[in-house]
Coordinates of C-alpha atoms and ligand atoms in Angstrom, one line a residue:
Chain E
M140 CA 36.8 13.5 65.8
R141 CA 33.2 13.7 67.0
E142 CA 29.9 12.8 65.4
L143 CA 26.8 14.9 66.2
T144 CA 23.2 14.8 65.2
C145 CA 22.0 18.3 64.3
I146 CA 18.8 19.1 66.2
V147 CA 18.1 22.5 64.6
C148 CA 15.6 21.1 62.1
P149 CA 13.9 17.8 61.4
N150 CA 16.5 16.8 58.7
S151 CA 18.6 15.6 61.6
C152 CA 21.9 15.7 59.7
T153 CA 24.8 13.7 61.0
I154 CA 27.7 16.2 61.4
T155 CA 31.3 15.2 61.8
V156 CA 33.6 17.6 63.6
D157 CA 37.3 16.9 63.2
G158 CA 39.4 19.8 64.5
D159 CA 38.4 22.7 62.3
Q160 CA 36.8 20.5 59.7
I161 CA 33.0 20.3 59.9
T162 CA 31.2 18.1 57.4
G163 CA 27.8 16.5 56.9
N164 CA 25.7 19.6 57.6
L165 CA 23.3 20.6 54.9
C166 CA 23.2 24.2 55.9
N167 CA 25.0 26.9 57.9
K168 CA 22.8 26.6 60.9
G169 CA 24.2 23.1 61.3
R170 CA 27.7 24.5 61.3
D171 CA 26.8 27.0 64.0
F172 CA 25.2 24.1 65.9
A173 CA 28.3 21.9 65.7
I174 CA 30.6 24.7 66.9
S175 CA 28.4 25.6 69.9
E176 CA 27.8 21.9 70.7
T177 CA 31.5 21.1 70.8
T178 CA 32.4 24.3 72.8
N179 CA 29.5 25.5 74.9
P180 CA 26.3 23.4 74.3
T181 CA 23.1 25.3 74.8
R182 CA 19.3 24.5 74.7
T183 CA 16.0 26.2 74.7
I184 CA 14.1 25.1 77.8
T185 CA 10.4 24.7 78.0
S186 CA 8.5 24.0 81.3
T187 CA 5.6 25.2 83.4
V188 CA 5.1 27.3 86.5
V189 CA 2.2 27.3 88.9
T190 CA -0.3 30.2 89.0
T191 CA -3.1 31.3 91.4
F192 CA -5.7 31.0 88.6
D193 CA -8.1 28.1 88.6
S194 CA -8.5 28.3 84.9
C195 CA -4.7 27.9 84.4
P196 CA -3.1 25.8 87.2
A197 CA 0.1 25.3 85.0
L198 CA 1.4 28.2 82.9
S199 CA 3.7 27.0 80.1
V200 CA 7.0 29.0 79.7
R201 CA 10.2 28.9 77.7
T202 CA 13.6 30.6 77.7
D203 CA 13.6 33.4 75.1
K204 CA 17.2 32.4 74.1
E205 CA 19.2 29.2 74.6
I206 CA 20.8 28.7 78.0
A207 CA 23.9 26.7 78.8
F208 CA 23.3 23.0 79.0
D209 CA 24.8 22.7 82.5
K210 CA 22.4 25.3 83.8
I211 CA 19.2 23.4 82.9
F212 CA 18.5 21.7 86.2
A213 CA 19.3 24.8 88.2
L214 CA 16.8 26.7 86.0
I215 CA 14.1 24.1 86.6
D216 CA 14.7 24.5 90.3
L217 CA 14.2 28.3 90.0
L218 CA 11.0 27.8 88.1
K219 CA 9.6 25.5 90.8
K220 CA 9.8 28.6 93.2
V221 CA 7.8 30.8 90.8
K222 CA 4.1 31.5 91.4
V223 CA 2.3 33.7 88.9
T224 CA -0.4 35.9 90.4
K225 CA -1.0 38.3 87.6
R226 CA -2.6 37.6 84.2
V227 CA 0.1 37.3 81.6
K228 CA 0.1 37.1 77.8
I229 CA 2.4 35.2 75.4
G230 CA 5.8 36.8 75.5
D231 CA 5.5 38.4 78.9
I232 CA 8.6 37.9 81.1
V233 CA 8.0 35.5 84.0
L234 CA 11.6 35.5 85.2
A235 CA 14.1 38.1 84.0
N236 CA 17.8 37.6 83.3
V237 CA 18.3 34.2 84.8
F238 CA 21.8 33.5 86.2
N239 CA 22.8 37.0 84.8
S240 CA 22.9 35.3 81.4
G241 CA 20.7 37.9 79.6
V242 CA 18.1 35.1 79.1
N243 CA 14.5 35.6 80.2
V244 CA 11.8 33.1 80.8
I245 CA 8.7 34.1 79.0
A246 CA 5.0 32.9 79.0
T247 CA 4.0 30.8 76.0
K248 CA 0.3 31.0 76.8
N249 CA -2.3 33.7 77.7
I250 CA -4.0 33.4 81.1
E251 CA -7.6 34.2 80.1
Chain D
M300 CA -33.4 23.6 70.6
Q301 CA -30.4 25.5 69.3
Q302 CA -30.4 25.7 65.5
F303 CA -27.8 27.0 63.2
N304 CA -27.3 27.3 59.4
T305 CA -24.0 27.8 57.7
D306 CA -22.1 27.4 54.5
I307 CA -19.2 25.5 56.1
L308 CA -19.1 23.6 59.3
V309 CA -15.6 22.8 60.7
I310 CA -15.5 20.1 63.4
G311 CA -12.4 20.3 65.7
S312 CA -10.3 23.4 66.5
G313 CA -6.8 22.0 66.4
P314 CA -4.3 23.5 63.9
A315 CA -6.2 21.8 61.0
G316 CA -9.6 23.1 61.9
L317 CA -8.3 26.6 62.8
S318 CA -6.6 27.1 59.4
A319 CA -9.5 25.5 57.5
A320 CA -11.9 28.0 59.2
N321 CA -9.6 31.0 58.7
S322 CA -8.9 30.2 55.0
A323 CA -12.6 29.7 54.2
I324 CA -13.5 32.9 55.9
S325 CA -10.8 34.9 54.1
Q326 CA -12.5 33.7 50.9
G327 CA -15.8 35.1 52.1
A328 CA -17.6 31.9 53.3
T329 CA -19.7 31.8 56.5
V330 CA -18.2 29.3 59.0
I331 CA -19.2 27.6 62.2
I332 CA -16.4 25.9 64.1
V333 CA -17.3 23.4 66.8
E334 CA -14.9 22.2 69.6
R335 CA -15.7 19.8 72.4
E336 CA -13.2 21.2 74.7
R337 CA -13.4 24.5 76.7
S338 CA -10.9 26.3 74.6
L339 CA -9.5 26.4 71.0
G340 CA -6.2 24.9 69.9
G341 CA -6.6 21.1 70.0
I342 CA -3.8 18.9 71.2
L343 CA -1.2 21.8 70.7
K344 CA -2.4 23.2 74.0
Q345 CA -0.6 20.5 75.9
C346 CA 2.5 20.4 73.6
I347 CA 4.5 23.0 75.5
H348 CA 7.9 22.0 74.0
D349 CA 9.3 23.9 71.0
G350 CA 9.9 23.0 67.4
F351 CA 6.6 24.0 65.9
G352 CA 6.3 26.4 63.0
L353 CA 9.8 26.1 61.4
V354 CA 8.2 25.7 57.9
R355 CA 5.3 28.1 58.3
Y356 CA 6.9 30.9 60.3
G357 CA 10.6 30.1 60.1
Q358 CA 10.6 30.2 63.9
K359 CA 10.7 27.5 66.7
L360 CA 7.5 28.0 68.6
T361 CA 5.9 26.0 71.3
G362 CA 2.5 24.3 70.7
P363 CA 0.4 26.9 72.5
E364 CA 2.2 29.8 70.8
Y365 CA 1.7 28.2 67.4
A366 CA -2.0 27.7 68.0
Q367 CA -2.5 31.2 69.3
R368 CA -1.5 32.8 66.0
D369 CA -4.4 31.1 64.3
I370 CA -6.7 31.6 67.3
D371 CA -6.1 35.4 67.2
V372 CA -7.1 35.5 63.5
L373 CA -10.2 33.4 64.2
I374 CA -11.6 35.2 67.1
H375 CA -11.4 38.5 65.2
S376 CA -13.2 37.1 62.2
S377 CA -16.9 36.5 61.4
A378 CA -16.7 32.8 62.5
T379 CA -19.3 31.4 64.9
I380 CA -17.4 29.5 67.6
L381 CA -19.1 26.9 69.6
L382 CA -16.9 25.6 72.5
S383 CA -17.6 22.8 75.0
T384 CA -19.8 21.5 72.2
F385 CA -19.6 17.8 71.2
V386 CA -20.8 16.8 67.7
T387 CA -22.6 13.5 68.3
S388 CA -23.9 12.6 64.8
I389 CA -23.7 13.6 61.2
V390 CA -26.2 12.7 58.5
K391 CA -26.4 13.6 54.8
S392 CA -29.4 15.7 53.9
E393 CA -30.8 16.8 50.6
H394 CA -28.9 20.0 50.5
G395 CA -25.9 19.2 52.6
F396 CA -25.3 17.8 56.1
I397 CA -27.0 18.0 59.4
A398 CA -24.8 17.7 62.5
E399 CA -26.3 17.1 65.9
F400 CA -24.5 18.3 69.0
V401 CA -24.8 18.6 72.7
N402 CA -23.5 21.3 75.1
R403 CA -24.5 22.8 78.4
Q404 CA -27.5 24.5 76.9
G405 CA -28.7 21.1 75.7
A406 CA -29.0 19.6 72.3
G407 CA -29.0 21.3 68.9
N408 CA -28.3 20.9 65.2
I409 CA -26.3 22.6 62.5
R410 CA -27.3 22.6 58.8
A411 CA -24.3 23.0 56.6
N412 CA -23.7 22.9 52.9
K413 CA -20.2 21.6 53.4
I414 CA -18.4 19.9 56.2
I415 CA -14.7 19.8 57.2
F416 CA -13.6 17.0 59.6
A417 CA -10.6 18.2 61.6
T418 CA -11.0 15.8 64.5
G419 CA -7.3 14.9 65.0
C420 CA -5.9 11.6 66.0
R421 CA -5.9 9.5 69.1
E422 CA -3.3 7.4 70.8
R423 CA -3.2 3.6 70.8
T424 CA -3.9 2.3 74.3
S425 CA -3.0 -0.8 76.3
K426 CA -6.1 -2.5 75.0
Q427 CA -4.5 -2.4 71.5
I428 CA -1.3 -4.1 72.6
L429 CA -0.9 -7.4 74.3
I430 CA 0.2 -7.1 77.9
Q431 CA -0.7 -9.7 80.5
G432 CA -1.4 -9.3 84.2
T433 CA -3.5 -7.2 86.5
N434 CA -5.3 -3.9 85.7
P435 CA -3.7 -1.4 88.0
S436 CA -3.8 2.4 87.7
G437 CA -0.6 3.9 86.5
V438 CA -0.8 2.5 83.0
M439 CA -1.5 5.6 80.8
T440 CA -0.7 7.0 77.4
A441 CA 2.0 9.6 76.9
G442 CA -0.7 12.1 76.0
T443 CA -2.5 11.5 79.3
A444 CA 0.8 12.1 81.2
Q445 CA 1.4 15.2 79.1
H446 CA -2.1 16.5 80.0
Y447 CA -1.5 15.9 83.7
I448 CA 1.9 17.7 83.8
N449 CA 1.5 20.5 81.2
L450 CA -2.1 21.5 81.7
Q451 CA -3.0 20.5 85.3
G452 CA 0.5 20.9 86.9
L453 CA 0.3 17.3 88.4
M454 CA 3.1 14.7 88.4
P455 CA 1.7 11.3 87.5
T456 CA 4.8 9.3 88.4
K457 CA 8.0 9.1 90.4
R458 CA 9.6 6.2 88.6
C459 CA 8.3 5.0 85.2
V460 CA 9.0 2.9 82.2
I461 CA 8.1 4.2 78.7
L462 CA 6.9 1.6 76.2
G463 CA 7.3 2.7 72.6
S464 CA 9.6 5.3 71.1
G465 CA 7.1 7.5 69.4
D466 CA 7.8 11.2 69.5
I467 CA 5.3 12.0 72.3
G468 CA 7.0 9.3 74.5
L469 CA 10.4 10.7 73.8
I470 CA 9.3 14.2 74.6
M471 CA 7.6 13.0 77.8
A472 CA 10.8 11.1 78.8
R473 CA 12.6 14.5 78.9
R474 CA 9.8 16.4 80.5
L475 CA 9.4 13.8 83.3
T476 CA 13.1 13.7 83.9
L477 CA 13.3 17.5 84.2
E478 CA 10.4 17.5 86.6
G479 CA 12.2 15.1 88.9
A480 CA 10.8 11.7 87.9
K481 CA 13.1 8.7 87.2
V482 CA 12.6 7.4 83.7
V483 CA 14.1 3.9 83.9
G484 CA 14.2 3.6 80.1
V485 CA 12.3 3.7 76.8
Y486 CA 11.6 0.2 75.5
E487 CA 10.8 -0.2 71.8
I488 CA 9.7 -3.5 70.2
K489 CA 11.1 -2.7 66.8
A490 CA 14.8 -2.6 65.9
T491 CA 14.7 1.1 65.1
P492 CA 13.2 4.1 67.0
S493 CA 9.7 5.3 65.8
G494 CA 10.3 8.9 66.7
L495 CA 12.4 11.5 64.9
T496 CA 16.2 11.2 65.3
R497 CA 16.4 14.7 66.7
N498 CA 14.0 13.7 69.5
V499 CA 16.1 10.6 70.4
V500 CA 19.1 12.9 70.6
Q501 CA 17.7 15.9 72.4
C502 CA 15.2 14.1 74.6
L503 CA 17.0 10.8 75.6
N504 CA 20.7 11.2 74.9
D505 CA 20.9 14.7 76.4
Y506 CA 19.7 13.3 79.7
G507 CA 21.2 9.9 79.6
I508 CA 17.9 8.1 79.4
P509 CA 18.5 4.6 77.9
L510 CA 16.7 3.4 74.8
Y511 CA 16.3 -0.4 74.5
L512 CA 15.4 -1.5 71.0
S513 CA 13.9 -4.9 70.3
H514 CA 12.4 -5.0 73.9
T515 CA 8.8 -5.0 75.1
V516 CA 6.7 -5.1 78.2
T517 CA 5.1 -8.5 78.6
R518 CA 3.4 -8.3 82.0
V519 CA 2.2 -5.7 84.6
F520 CA 2.1 -6.2 88.4
G521 CA 0.1 -4.4 91.1
A522 CA -3.3 -4.5 92.6
D523 CA -4.5 -0.9 92.8
R524 CA -1.4 0.9 91.6
L525 CA 1.2 -0.5 89.3
T526 CA 4.2 -1.8 91.2
A527 CA 6.4 -3.3 88.5
V528 CA 6.5 -4.4 84.9
E529 CA 8.2 -7.4 83.2
I530 CA 10.4 -6.6 80.2
C531 CA 11.5 -9.1 77.6
R532 CA 13.8 -9.0 74.6
V533 CA 12.2 -9.9 71.2
D534 CA 13.7 -11.6 68.2
E535 CA 13.8 -10.3 64.6
H536 CA 10.2 -11.4 64.1
M537 CA 9.2 -9.4 67.2
K538 CA 8.6 -12.7 69.1
V539 CA 9.3 -12.6 72.8
I540 CA 12.4 -14.5 73.9
P541 CA 11.2 -16.0 77.2
D542 CA 14.4 -16.4 79.2
T543 CA 15.2 -12.7 78.8
A544 CA 12.5 -11.6 81.3
E545 CA 13.5 -8.9 83.7
I546 CA 11.3 -7.3 86.4
I547 CA 11.5 -3.5 86.8
E548 CA 9.9 -1.7 89.7
C549 CA 7.9 1.4 88.7
D550 CA 4.7 3.2 89.5
A551 CA 3.8 4.1 86.0
L552 CA 3.9 2.5 82.5
I553 CA 3.7 5.2 79.9
L554 CA 2.6 4.1 76.4
S555 CA 3.8 5.8 73.2
V556 CA 2.8 3.1 70.8
G557 CA 1.3 5.1 68.0
L558 CA -1.4 7.4 66.8
I559 CA -4.4 6.6 64.7
P560 CA -6.7 9.1 62.8
E561 CA -10.0 9.8 64.7
T562 CA -12.6 8.7 62.2
E563 CA -15.7 8.2 64.3
M564 CA -17.5 11.0 62.5
H565 CA -16.3 9.9 59.1
N566 CA -17.7 6.4 59.8
Q567 CA -21.2 7.8 60.3
L568 CA -21.2 8.9 56.7
S569 CA -19.6 5.6 55.7
L570 CA -16.7 7.3 54.1
P571 CA -14.2 4.9 52.5
I572 CA -11.1 4.6 54.6
D573 CA -7.6 3.9 53.3
K574 CA -6.1 0.9 55.1
N575 CA -2.6 2.3 54.8
T576 CA -3.4 5.6 56.5
S577 CA -6.4 4.5 58.6
G578 CA -7.9 7.8 57.5
A579 CA -10.4 8.8 54.9
I580 CA -9.6 8.6 51.2
V581 CA -9.2 12.2 49.9
D582 CA -8.4 14.0 46.7
Q583 CA -5.8 16.8 46.4
H584 CA -8.2 19.3 48.1
F585 CA -8.7 16.9 51.0
M586 CA -12.3 16.3 49.8
T587 CA -13.4 12.8 50.6
L588 CA -15.1 10.6 48.1
M589 CA -18.4 12.2 49.2
D590 CA -18.9 15.6 47.5
N591 CA -18.6 18.6 49.9
C592 CA -17.2 16.6 52.7
Y593 CA -13.5 17.2 53.6
S594 CA -11.1 15.6 56.0
V595 CA -7.9 17.4 57.1
G596 CA -5.0 17.2 59.5
N597 CA -4.3 14.2 61.6
A598 CA -7.8 12.9 61.1
T599 CA -6.7 12.0 57.6
H600 CA -3.2 10.8 58.1
V601 CA -0.8 11.2 61.0
N602 CA 1.6 14.0 60.1
D603 CA 4.9 14.6 61.9
L604 CA 5.0 18.3 61.4
V605 CA 2.1 20.6 62.5
D606 CA 3.0 23.0 59.7
Y607 CA 1.7 20.5 57.1
V608 CA -1.4 19.9 59.3
S609 CA -2.2 23.6 59.0
Q610 CA -1.5 23.5 55.2
S611 CA -4.1 20.7 54.7
G612 CA -6.6 22.8 56.5
E613 CA -5.8 25.8 54.4
I614 CA -6.1 23.9 51.1
A615 CA -9.5 22.4 52.1
G616 CA -10.9 25.7 53.6
K617 CA -10.0 27.6 50.4
H618 CA -11.5 24.9 48.2
A619 CA -14.7 24.6 50.3
S620 CA -15.4 28.2 49.8
C621 CA -15.9 27.7 46.1
S622 CA -18.8 25.7 44.6
C623 CA -18.0 22.0 44.1
Q624 CA -17.8 21.1 40.4
P625 CA -18.4 17.5 39.3
R626 CA -15.2 15.5 39.9
F627 CA -13.5 12.9 37.8
F628 CA -11.0 10.7 39.7
V629 CA -8.0 8.9 38.7
R630 CA -6.6 6.6 41.3
P631 CA -2.8 6.3 41.4
K632 CA -1.5 2.7 41.7
L633 CA 1.2 2.5 44.3
N634 CA 4.4 0.4 43.6
G635 CA 7.6 -0.4 45.3
E636 CA 8.4 0.9 48.8
L637 CA 5.5 3.2 49.3
A638 CA 3.7 2.8 52.6
Y639 CA 1.1 5.3 51.6
F640 CA 0.5 8.2 49.2
I641 CA -1.9 11.1 49.6
P642 CA -4.0 12.1 47.7
Q643 CA -5.3 8.6 47.2
V644 CA -7.4 9.9 44.3
I645 CA -6.7 12.8 41.9
D646 CA -9.5 14.9 40.6
V647 CA -8.4 15.6 37.1
S648 CA -11.4 17.8 36.2
S649 CA -9.9 20.6 38.4
S650 CA -7.8 23.4 36.9
D651 CA -5.0 22.7 39.3
K652 CA -1.4 22.8 38.2
D653 CA 0.9 21.9 41.1
I654 CA -0.7 19.7 43.8
V655 CA 0.9 18.8 47.2
C656 CA 1.4 15.1 47.7
Y657 CA 2.6 13.3 50.9
F658 CA 4.0 9.9 51.3
R659 CA 5.9 7.6 53.6
S660 CA 8.3 4.7 52.8
K661 CA 7.9 1.2 54.1
R662 CA 11.5 1.0 55.3
D663 CA 14.7 3.0 55.6
I664 CA 16.2 3.8 52.2
K665 CA 19.5 5.6 51.8
R666 CA 19.0 6.7 48.2
A667 CA 15.6 6.5 46.6
V668 CA 13.7 7.9 43.6
I669 CA 10.0 8.7 43.5
T670 CA 8.4 8.7 40.1
V671 CA 4.8 9.6 39.1
K672 CA 3.8 8.2 35.7
D673 CA 0.8 8.5 33.4
K674 CA 1.0 5.2 31.5
D675 CA 4.7 5.2 30.4
K676 CA 5.1 9.0 30.5
I677 CA 7.0 10.4 33.4
V678 CA 5.0 13.2 35.1
Y679 CA 7.3 13.8 38.0
T680 CA 10.5 12.3 39.3
K681 CA 12.9 13.2 42.1
R682 CA 15.8 11.7 43.9
L683 CA 15.7 11.6 47.7
N684 CA 18.3 10.9 50.4
N685 CA 17.6 9.1 53.7
V686 CA 13.9 8.2 53.3
K687 CA 12.5 6.8 56.5
P688 CA 9.1 5.6 57.5
T689 CA 9.1 8.0 60.4
E690 CA 9.7 11.1 58.2
M691 CA 6.9 12.1 55.9
Q692 CA 7.9 13.3 52.4
R693 CA 6.2 16.0 50.6
I694 CA 6.4 16.8 46.8
L695 CA 4.7 19.1 44.4
V696 CA 3.4 17.4 41.3
D697 CA 2.2 19.2 38.2
I698 CA -1.1 17.5 37.2
S699 CA -2.1 19.9 34.4
K700 CA -1.4 17.3 31.7
L701 CA -3.5 14.6 33.4
D702 CA -7.0 13.9 32.1
N703 CA -9.7 11.3 32.3
T704 CA -7.8 8.9 30.1
S705 CA -4.8 9.0 32.4
I706 CA -3.6 5.8 34.1
V707 CA -1.4 7.0 37.0
S708 CA 1.1 5.1 39.0
V709 CA 3.5 6.2 41.7
E710 CA 6.7 4.3 42.5
L711 CA 9.3 4.6 45.2
E712 CA 12.4 2.7 44.4
E713 CA 15.8 2.2 46.0
I714 CA 18.7 3.4 43.8
C715 CA 21.7 1.0 43.9
E716 CA 24.9 2.8 43.2
N717 CA 28.3 1.3 42.3
Ligands
FAD253 C1 -1.0 13.4 72.9 C2 -0.5 13.9 71.6 C3 0.7 14.7 71.5 C4 1.1 15.2 70.3 N1 2.3 15.8 70.3 C5 2.8 16.3 69.1 C6 4.0 17.1 69.0 O1 4.6 17.3 70.0 N2 4.4 17.6 67.8 C7 3.6 17.4 66.7 O2 4.0 18.0 65.7 N3 2.5 16.7 66.7 C8 2.1 16.1 67.9 N4 1.0 15.4 67.9 C9 0.3 15.2 66.7 C10 -0.8 16.3 66.6 O3 -2.0 15.6 66.7 C11 -0.6 17.2 65.4 O4 0.6 17.7 65.3 C12 -1.6 18.3 65.3 O5 -1.9 18.8 66.6 C13 -2.9 17.7 64.7 O6 -3.8 18.8 64.5 P1 -5.3 18.5 64.2 O7 -5.9 19.8 64.0 O8 -5.3 17.5 63.1 O9 -5.8 17.7 65.5 P2 -6.0 18.1 67.0 O10 -5.0 19.1 67.5 O11 -6.0 16.8 67.8 O12 -7.4 18.7 67.1 C14 -8.6 18.0 67.0 C15 -9.7 18.7 67.7 O13 -11.0 18.1 67.4 C16 -11.8 18.1 68.5 N5 -12.8 17.1 68.3 C17 -12.7 15.8 67.9 N6 -13.9 15.2 67.8 C18 -14.8 16.1 68.0 C19 -16.2 16.1 68.1 N7 -16.9 15.0 67.8 N8 -16.9 17.3 68.4 C20 -16.2 18.4 68.6 N9 -14.9 18.5 68.6 C21 -14.2 17.3 68.3 C22 -10.8 17.7 69.6 O14 -11.3 18.1 70.9 C23 -9.6 18.5 69.2 O15 -9.5 19.8 69.8 C24 0.4 14.9 69.1 C25 -0.7 14.1 69.2 C26 -1.2 13.6 70.4 C27 -2.5 12.8 70.4
SF4_254 S1 22.4 21.0 59.2 FE1 20.8 22.4 58.5 S2 19.5 21.0 57.4 FE2 20.8 19.7 58.6 S3 19.6 19.3 60.4 FE3 20.9 21.1 60.9 S4 19.6 22.8 60.4 FE4 18.7 21.1 59.4

């Protein structure tokens, strides 16, 4: 038996997972979260990368889908090697298909 | 001398100011929005983590993405936008308000019929908490650390202690850890965390960062730069237990000890402040007790979701674009476990039906009931589960039956079940 706190929304439900039994979630998203959390935990990662623009020394970015929890620090290391030299807009891909996972890292800010 | 005239003046371009401006313009008003920083968006610019917009857009956006949606609407509208412009004073004039400002071109003023304060909140600093010792650099608020890393791309610490478990502190604990700093721990003087449970889970537990409840920093060491802090345990009355002192080496002490509404502008108009929220007293349209003067977003009370900050701007902007009718206030009396309740006054002369009310509890309550009454008559009642001071509650109350003879009370009570 495992107790989890659902982090999908601010309700922060306490979910109990006991074999196939999932209880305590107020909605189905919580059920999905509990299944993924007990089999293959994933997270959305947000960070920054450096740019060559004085107006924007740090460009904020995020993964467009969740990535495996145990890949987080490897992803951060990859991001440290990135230097953005072109103007980008929100949603533009900064790093494509990281670790062959199908997940892209996208800009969350426009470089003006 | 730069001079402007407008129907509505919005001060501050965070989510509250942006949505106030956008909603007033969509109703046909002329709007000037003034922002002291170089770009629009307020504090959201530095909140690069996700979780914004679940209520408003049904999506988990980052702060800059959330702000950009309102910015895109604003910059394609008729609004006059004054950036790098600091409003220094506000006075009441015969027909409205006069705001003085300074910017690179010099000084100027804006005459406005109506004014909306959307000046946000500020962080409590080390001056507001009692820590002994030297005055080294390296003691900073979580927001300052956030600004360094997320906007300037600079790391302010290699090894730090975080004092206070507010949300920004929790989020910065994760951010600093990901960026390679050692966060020795988050120390909280109270017996429960101040931030949202989900942030304790996804920011601390995910990365094995310890949270020490009933602990505080009592002393700082270091001449130029911080070298260490002294931590003590506290008892149930939050009194330091002396023989529990422990010295922890670190180069930064990051404070996340609370936010307070920014009311410097409000004070210039001597607007009455609610001692429970530390923000201005407002009616259901976020109009203060002074006609045609509004206060929205975190300048009014500290929200935990930006979606509701935007909503307050929207309500005020829409209302400000109509002419202000004489108001008649009833002032709900608060009972039981309520820490605060907004609106503090209800304008019963308006034709409103459902109004949005916000409240927080004084303590954690498993099962509670909130009741709004007019004398003995129940106007609204709802049962609630897991009410916590850290999580703002929001209800819709039908006020169409209230009038100037109403005596309104609001009560939050624990339900005991057996
Ligand atoms: C450091 C920090 C981090 C935060 N992180 C989060 C978070 O992660 N999630 C969350 O939901 N909430 C967070 N908050 C709370 C946050 O304030 C609100 O969610 C939201 O951004 C408030 O919007 P607002 O429009 O009321 O204020 P703000 O976004 O603070 O905007 C106020 C604006 O008014 C401008 N201003 C103030 N005075 C003047 C003046 N005299 N003249 C001209 N311009 C002026 C300021 O420059 C600022 O741009 C944080 C707050 C702080 C202080
Ligand atoms: S279970 Fe549903 S309601 Fe509960 S925290 Fe998760 S997403 Fe939110």
